[in-house]
PDB file of C-alpha atoms in Angstrom:
ATOM      1  CA  MET I  29     -28.260  53.727  -2.549  1.00 85.00           C
ATOM      2  CA  ARG I  30     -27.871  51.639   0.609  1.00 87.00           C
ATOM      3  CA  GLU I  31     -29.611  48.696  -1.062  1.00 90.00           C
ATOM      4  CA  VAL I  32     -27.301  48.898  -4.102  1.00 90.00           C
ATOM      5  CA  LEU I  33     -24.234  48.901  -1.836  1.00 92.00           C
ATOM      6  CA  GLY I  34     -25.666  45.886  -0.012  1.00 92.00           C
ATOM      7  CA  TRP I  35     -26.036  44.014  -3.309  1.00 93.00           C
ATOM      8  CA  ILE I  36     -22.511  44.940  -4.416  1.00 94.00           C
ATOM      9  CA  ARG I  37     -21.110  43.771  -1.069  1.00 93.00           C
ATOM     10  CA  SER I  38     -23.015  40.469  -1.304  1.00 94.00           C
ATOM     11  CA  ILE I  39     -21.934  39.809  -4.889  1.00 94.00           C
ATOM     12  CA  THR I  40     -18.321  40.684  -4.062  1.00 93.00           C
ATOM     13  CA  PHE I  41     -18.360  38.301  -1.096  1.00 94.00           C
ATOM     14  CA  ALA I  42     -19.854  35.517  -3.239  1.00 93.00           C
ATOM     15  CA  VAL I  43     -17.226  35.965  -5.980  1.00 90.00           C
ATOM     16  CA  VAL I  44     -14.338  36.027  -3.478  1.00 91.00           C
ATOM     17  CA  PHE I  45     -15.755  32.957  -1.711  1.00 93.00           C
ATOM     18  CA  ALA I  46     -16.086  31.090  -5.034  1.00 90.00           C
ATOM     19  CA  LEU I  47     -12.507  32.008  -5.977  1.00 89.00           C
ATOM     20  CA  VAL I  48     -11.077  30.850  -2.642  1.00 91.00           C
ATOM     21  CA  LEU I  49     -13.106  27.638  -2.790  1.00 91.00           C
ATOM     22  CA  GLY I  50     -11.983  26.878  -6.361  1.00 88.00           C
ATOM     23  CA  ILE I  51      -8.330  27.761  -5.828  1.00 89.00           C
ATOM     24  CA  PHE I  52      -7.786  25.984  -2.520  1.00 91.00           C
ATOM     25  CA  VAL I  53     -10.576  23.436  -1.858  1.00 92.00           C
ATOM     26  CA  PHE I  54     -12.214  21.875  -4.939  1.00 90.00           C
ATOM     27  CA  GLN I  55     -12.713  22.611  -8.619  1.00 89.00           C
ATOM     28  CA  PRO I  56     -14.524  21.055 -11.563  1.00 88.00           C
ATOM     29  CA  PHE I  57     -12.480  19.875 -14.547  1.00 89.00           C
ATOM     30  CA  LYS I  58     -13.486  18.437 -17.892  1.00 89.00           C
ATOM     31  CA  VAL I  59     -11.806  15.337 -19.297  1.00 91.00           C
ATOM     32  CA  ASP I  60     -10.336  16.210 -22.690  1.00 90.00           C
ATOM     33  CA  GLY I  61      -9.712  13.189 -24.905  1.00 92.00           C
ATOM     34  CA  HIS I  62      -9.704   9.430 -24.554  1.00 94.00           C
ATOM     35  CA  SER I  63      -6.528   8.797 -22.539  1.00 94.00           C
ATOM     36  CA  MET I  64      -8.536   7.688 -19.474  1.00 95.00           C
ATOM     37  CA  ASP I  65     -10.916   5.333 -21.320  1.00 94.00           C
ATOM     38  CA  PRO I  66     -12.669   3.217 -20.088  1.00 94.00           C
ATOM     39  CA  THR I  67     -12.630   4.796 -16.584  1.00 93.00           C
ATOM     40  CA  LEU I  68     -13.484   8.327 -17.730  1.00 94.00           C
ATOM     41  CA  GLN I  69     -14.938   9.467 -21.042  1.00 93.00           C
ATOM     42  CA  ASP I  70     -14.109  12.449 -23.238  1.00 93.00           C
ATOM     43  CA  GLU I  71     -15.970  15.600 -22.128  1.00 91.00           C
ATOM     44  CA  GLN I  72     -16.902  14.042 -18.755  1.00 93.00           C
ATOM     45  CA  ARG I  73     -16.985  16.465 -15.813  1.00 91.00           C
ATOM     46  CA  ILE I  74     -15.083  15.479 -12.716  1.00 93.00           C
ATOM     47  CA  TYR I  75     -14.631  17.225  -9.399  1.00 93.00           C
ATOM     48  CA  VAL I  76     -11.198  17.470  -7.882  1.00 94.00           C
ATOM     49  CA  SER I  77     -10.230  18.000  -4.256  1.00 94.00           C
ATOM     50  CA  LYS I  78      -7.464  20.588  -4.288  1.00 93.00           C
ATOM     51  CA  LEU I  79      -6.528  19.993  -0.650  1.00 90.00           C
ATOM     52  CA  SER I  80      -3.635  17.759  -1.734  1.00 86.00           C
ATOM     53  CA  HIS I  81      -2.298  20.658  -3.823  1.00 85.00           C
ATOM     54  CA  THR I  82      -2.968  23.268  -1.139  1.00 86.00           C
ATOM     55  CA  PHE I  83      -1.278  21.279   1.630  1.00 87.00           C
ATOM     56  CA  SER I  84       1.242  19.367  -0.553  1.00 84.00           C
ATOM     57  CA  TYR I  85      -0.137  15.897   0.190  1.00 87.00           C
ATOM     58  CA  LEU I  86       1.307  12.990  -1.737  1.00 94.00           C
ATOM     59  CA  PRO I  87      -1.444  11.245  -3.745  1.00 95.00           C
ATOM     60  CA  ASP I  88      -1.958   7.493  -3.250  1.00 95.00           C
ATOM     61  CA  TYR I  89      -1.287   4.779  -5.806  1.00 96.00           C
ATOM     62  CA  GLY I  90      -4.210   4.528  -8.195  1.00 95.00           C
ATOM     63  CA  ASP I  91      -5.566   8.007  -7.435  1.00 95.00           C
ATOM     64  CA  ILE I  92      -6.888   9.858 -10.463  1.00 96.00           C
ATOM     65  CA  VAL I  93      -5.296  13.285 -10.457  1.00 96.00           C
ATOM     66  CA  VAL I  94      -5.287  16.450 -12.538  1.00 95.00           C
ATOM     67  CA  ILE I  95      -1.769  17.554 -13.417  1.00 95.00           C
ATOM     68  CA  ASP I  96      -0.237  20.624 -14.994  1.00 92.00           C
ATOM     69  CA  SER I  97       1.790  19.105 -17.849  1.00 91.00           C
ATOM     70  CA  ARG I  98       4.148  22.092 -18.061  1.00 90.00           C
ATOM     71  CA  VAL I  99       6.719  20.375 -15.854  1.00 91.00           C
ATOM     72  CA  GLU I 100       9.622  22.413 -17.206  1.00 91.00           C
ATOM     73  CA  ARG I 101       8.415  25.554 -15.405  1.00 90.00           C
ATOM     74  CA  ASN I 102       7.718  26.451 -11.800  1.00 91.00           C
ATOM     75  CA  ARG I 103       4.114  26.971 -10.735  1.00 89.00           C
ATOM     76  CA  THR I 104       3.020  30.019  -8.783  1.00 87.00           C
ATOM     77  CA  LEU I 105      -0.102  31.137  -6.954  1.00 87.00           C
ATOM     78  CA  MET I 106      -0.882  33.250 -10.021  1.00 87.00           C
ATOM     79  CA  ASP I 107      -1.112  30.012 -12.077  1.00 86.00           C
ATOM     80  CA  ASP I 108      -3.718  28.713  -9.613  1.00 86.00           C
ATOM     81  CA  ILE I 109      -5.671  31.969  -9.784  1.00 86.00           C
ATOM     82  CA  MET I 110      -5.577  32.179 -13.591  1.00 84.00           C
ATOM     83  CA  GLY I 111      -6.650  28.521 -13.850  1.00 82.00           C
ATOM     84  CA  HIS I 112      -9.875  29.135 -11.931  1.00 81.00           C
ATOM     85  CA  PRO I 113     -12.952  28.819 -14.201  1.00 80.00           C
ATOM     86  CA  LEU I 114     -14.351  32.232 -13.138  1.00 81.00           C
ATOM     87  CA  VAL I 115     -11.071  33.991 -13.894  1.00 82.00           C
ATOM     88  CA  SER I 116     -10.769  32.156 -17.227  1.00 79.00           C
ATOM     89  CA  LEU I 117     -14.311  33.239 -18.095  1.00 78.00           C
ATOM     90  CA  VAL I 118     -13.612  36.899 -17.268  1.00 81.00           C
ATOM     91  CA  THR I 119     -10.209  37.019 -18.993  1.00 79.00           C
ATOM     92  CA  GLY I 120     -11.432  35.090 -22.033  1.00 73.00           C
ATOM     93  CA  GLN I 121      -8.633  32.554 -21.730  1.00 72.00           C
ATOM     94  CA  GLY I 122     -10.135  29.156 -22.441  1.00 63.00           C
ATOM     95  CA  ASP I 123      -8.598  25.776 -21.777  1.00 63.00           C
ATOM     96  CA  ASP I 124      -5.024  25.784 -23.025  1.00 65.00           C
ATOM     97  CA  HIS I 125      -4.842  21.961 -22.910  1.00 73.00           C
ATOM     98  CA  THR I 126      -2.086  21.860 -20.288  1.00 83.00           C
ATOM     99  CA  MET I 127      -4.148  20.133 -17.604  1.00 89.00           C
ATOM    100  CA  TYR I 128      -4.245  16.348 -17.933  1.00 94.00           C
ATOM    101  CA  VAL I 129      -6.275  13.764 -16.026  1.00 95.00           C
ATOM    102  CA  LYS I 130      -4.123  10.709 -15.193  1.00 96.00           C
ATOM    103  CA  ARG I 131      -3.652   7.889 -12.674  1.00 96.00           C
ATOM    104  CA  VAL I 132      -0.803   7.804 -10.133  1.00 97.00           C
ATOM    105  CA  ILE I 133       1.439   4.800 -10.822  1.00 97.00           C
ATOM    106  CA  GLY I 134       4.660   5.729  -8.997  1.00 97.00           C
ATOM    107  CA  ARG I 135       5.575   7.743  -5.921  1.00 97.00           C
ATOM    108  CA  PRO I 136       8.958   9.061  -4.765  1.00 97.00           C
ATOM    109  CA  GLY I 137      11.582   6.320  -4.531  1.00 97.00           C
ATOM    110  CA  ASP I 138       9.608   3.761  -6.548  1.00 97.00           C
ATOM    111  CA  VAL I 139      11.514   1.821  -9.200  1.00 97.00           C
ATOM    112  CA  LEU I 140       9.409   1.314 -12.334  1.00 97.00           C
ATOM    113  CA  GLU I 141       9.906  -1.067 -15.245  1.00 96.00           C
ATOM    114  CA  PHE I 142       7.894  -1.513 -18.435  1.00 95.00           C
ATOM    115  CA  LYS I 143       8.235  -5.023 -19.826  1.00 92.00           C
ATOM    116  CA  ASP I 144       6.077  -7.933 -20.909  1.00 91.00           C
ATOM    117  CA  ASN I 145       3.257  -5.442 -21.674  1.00 92.00           C
ATOM    118  CA  LYS I 146       3.004  -4.613 -17.946  1.00 94.00           C
ATOM    119  CA  VAL I 147       4.114  -2.039 -15.439  1.00 96.00           C
ATOM    120  CA  TYR I 148       6.339  -3.299 -12.646  1.00 96.00           C
ATOM    121  CA  ARG I 149       6.662  -1.259  -9.466  1.00 97.00           C
ATOM    122  CA  ASN I 150       9.508  -2.235  -7.134  1.00 97.00           C
ATOM    123  CA  GLY I 151       9.817  -5.598  -8.897  1.00 95.00           C
ATOM    124  CA  GLU I 152       6.124  -6.577  -8.815  1.00 96.00           C
ATOM    125  CA  ALA I 153       3.733  -6.476 -11.772  1.00 95.00           C
ATOM    126  CA  LEU I 154       0.786  -4.175 -11.099  1.00 96.00           C
ATOM    127  CA  ASN I 155      -2.732  -5.576 -11.148  1.00 94.00           C
ATOM    128  CA  GLU I 156      -4.484  -2.997 -13.328  1.00 94.00           C
ATOM    129  CA  PRO I 157      -8.071  -4.045 -14.094  1.00 93.00           C
ATOM    130  CA  TYR I 158      -8.912  -0.448 -15.069  1.00 93.00           C
ATOM    131  CA  ILE I 159      -6.747  -0.247 -18.218  1.00 94.00           C
ATOM    132  CA  LYS I 160      -8.468  -0.354 -21.602  1.00 91.00           C
ATOM    133  CA  GLU I 161      -6.244  -2.894 -23.335  1.00 91.00           C
ATOM    134  CA  THR I 162      -2.884  -4.577 -23.099  1.00 91.00           C
ATOM    135  CA  MET I 163      -0.136  -1.972 -23.020  1.00 91.00           C
ATOM    136  CA  GLU I 164       2.069  -1.986 -26.116  1.00 90.00           C
ATOM    137  CA  TYR I 165       5.002  -0.222 -24.508  1.00 89.00           C
ATOM    138  CA  ALA I 166       8.362  -1.419 -23.289  1.00 85.00           C
ATOM    139  CA  ALA I 167      11.404   0.474 -22.111  1.00 87.00           C
ATOM    140  CA  ASP I 168      14.976  -0.558 -21.543  1.00 86.00           C
ATOM    141  CA  GLY I 169      16.044  -0.403 -17.954  1.00 90.00           C
ATOM    142  CA  LYS I 170      14.440   0.793 -14.781  1.00 94.00           C
ATOM    143  CA  ILE I 171      13.522   4.310 -13.734  1.00 96.00           C
ATOM    144  CA  THR I 172      13.353   5.682 -10.204  1.00 97.00           C
ATOM    145  CA  VAL I 173      10.781   8.319  -9.286  1.00 97.00           C
ATOM    146  CA  PRO I 174      12.669  11.275  -7.754  1.00 97.00           C
ATOM    147  CA  ALA I 175      11.809  12.913  -4.442  1.00 96.00           C
ATOM    148  CA  ASP I 176       8.789  15.257  -4.537  1.00 95.00           C
ATOM    149  CA  HIS I 177       7.544  13.798  -7.848  1.00 96.00           C
ATOM    150  CA  VAL I 178       5.020  11.231  -9.059  1.00 97.00           C
ATOM    151  CA  PHE I 179       4.750   9.130 -12.208  1.00 97.00           C
ATOM    152  CA  VAL I 180       1.330   9.135 -13.893  1.00 97.00           C
ATOM    153  CA  MET I 181      -0.240   7.219 -16.764  1.00 96.00           C
ATOM    154  CA  GLY I 182      -3.560   7.196 -18.573  1.00 95.00           C
ATOM    155  CA  ASP I 183      -5.801   4.131 -18.388  1.00 96.00           C
ATOM    156  CA  ASN I 184      -5.827   3.971 -22.190  1.00 95.00           C
ATOM    157  CA  ARG I 185      -2.084   3.230 -22.173  1.00 93.00           C
ATOM    158  CA  ASN I 186      -1.679   2.959 -25.932  1.00 94.00           C
ATOM    159  CA  HIS I 187      -3.232   6.395 -26.523  1.00 94.00           C
ATOM    160  CA  SER I 188      -2.083   8.542 -23.624  1.00 93.00           C
ATOM    161  CA  THR I 189       0.372  11.388 -23.237  1.00 93.00           C
ATOM    162  CA  ASP I 190       1.651  10.895 -19.713  1.00 94.00           C
ATOM    163  CA  SER I 191       4.863  10.620 -17.675  1.00 95.00           C
ATOM    164  CA  ARG I 192       6.354   8.373 -20.346  1.00 94.00           C
ATOM    165  CA  ASP I 193       6.341  11.460 -22.584  1.00 93.00           C
ATOM    166  CA  ILE I 194       6.427  14.508 -20.310  1.00 95.00           C
ATOM    167  CA  GLY I 195       8.500  13.091 -17.464  1.00 95.00           C
ATOM    168  CA  PHE I 196       8.046  12.957 -13.728  1.00 97.00           C
ATOM    169  CA  ILE I 197       5.401  15.291 -12.300  1.00 97.00           C
ATOM    170  CA  PRO I 198       6.519  17.632  -9.497  1.00 96.00           C
ATOM    171  CA  LEU I 199       4.105  17.510  -6.554  1.00 94.00           C
ATOM    172  CA  ASP I 200       3.241  21.196  -6.987  1.00 92.00           C
ATOM    173  CA  HIS I 201       2.020  20.309 -10.510  1.00 94.00           C
ATOM    174  CA  VAL I 202      -0.513  17.832  -9.111  1.00 95.00           C
ATOM    175  CA  MET I 203      -3.558  20.091  -9.030  1.00 93.00           C
ATOM    176  CA  GLY I 204      -5.764  17.736  -7.052  1.00 93.00           C
ATOM    177  CA  THR I 205      -7.307  14.313  -6.670  1.00 95.00           C
ATOM    178  CA  MET I 206     -10.593  13.286  -8.248  1.00 95.00           C
ATOM    179  CA  ILE I 207     -13.494  13.063  -5.825  1.00 92.00           C
ATOM    180  CA  GLU I 208     -15.496   9.871  -6.309  1.00 76.00           C
ATOM    181  CA  ASN I 209     -19.079  10.518  -7.348  1.00 56.00           C
ATOM    182  CA  PRO I 210     -21.240   9.198  -4.475  1.00 48.00           C
ATOM    183  CA  LEU I 211     -24.222   8.816  -6.849  1.00 45.00           C
ATOM    184  CA  LYS I 212     -22.330   6.214  -8.932  1.00 49.00           C
ATOM    185  CA  LYS I 213     -21.740   3.855  -6.011  1.00 43.00           C
TER     186      LYS I 213
END
C-alpha cells in the first residue's frame, strides 16, 4: 500500500508540475493554416514562452506571438487552465481555433497606415523581408494602437485573419512569444 501511495504522490506531483509549467512558463502550440507562410508552415509545432503573458511584458516589434482572438471578452485564469494541452486532453475539448499565431507590427501609441502595398509605422515604411508576397491591402486614414494593446498581422498578408479583421489585441490576450528553435540556427 505504501508503494502505491508513493506512485500516486509522484504522478500527482508530475501532473501539477506540468500544469504549472504549461500555464505560466512555456507551452507548445500548433500552427493552424497558412497565414504565417513562408515563416511558419501549416501544422508546424512551435514553443511559446508564456512569461510575457504571466508577467504582462510587452512583446517587441517583429515577435511572433500566439494570441487569443476572442478580443471582445475578458480572459481569466480559468481560460489559461482550460487552454493547457493536458486539461484539453482530459476534458475532450480540442482546439477551438481561437488561438492565432501572428507577428507584432504595432505597439501602444504607434500610428499605423496601410498604403502603397506597405505598412507604415509612425510615418516610416516597414522593411518586411519575411512576408510572402506584396500586400494587397490599403486603408483610408491612420490608426493608433491604444494603450495596453498590440496590432498583429500574419506574414501571408493576403490570406491572414489578423488585427485588420479582429481589431487591436489586449496584452492579456497575447498568450506568449515564440521561442526560436536553436537547432535551426
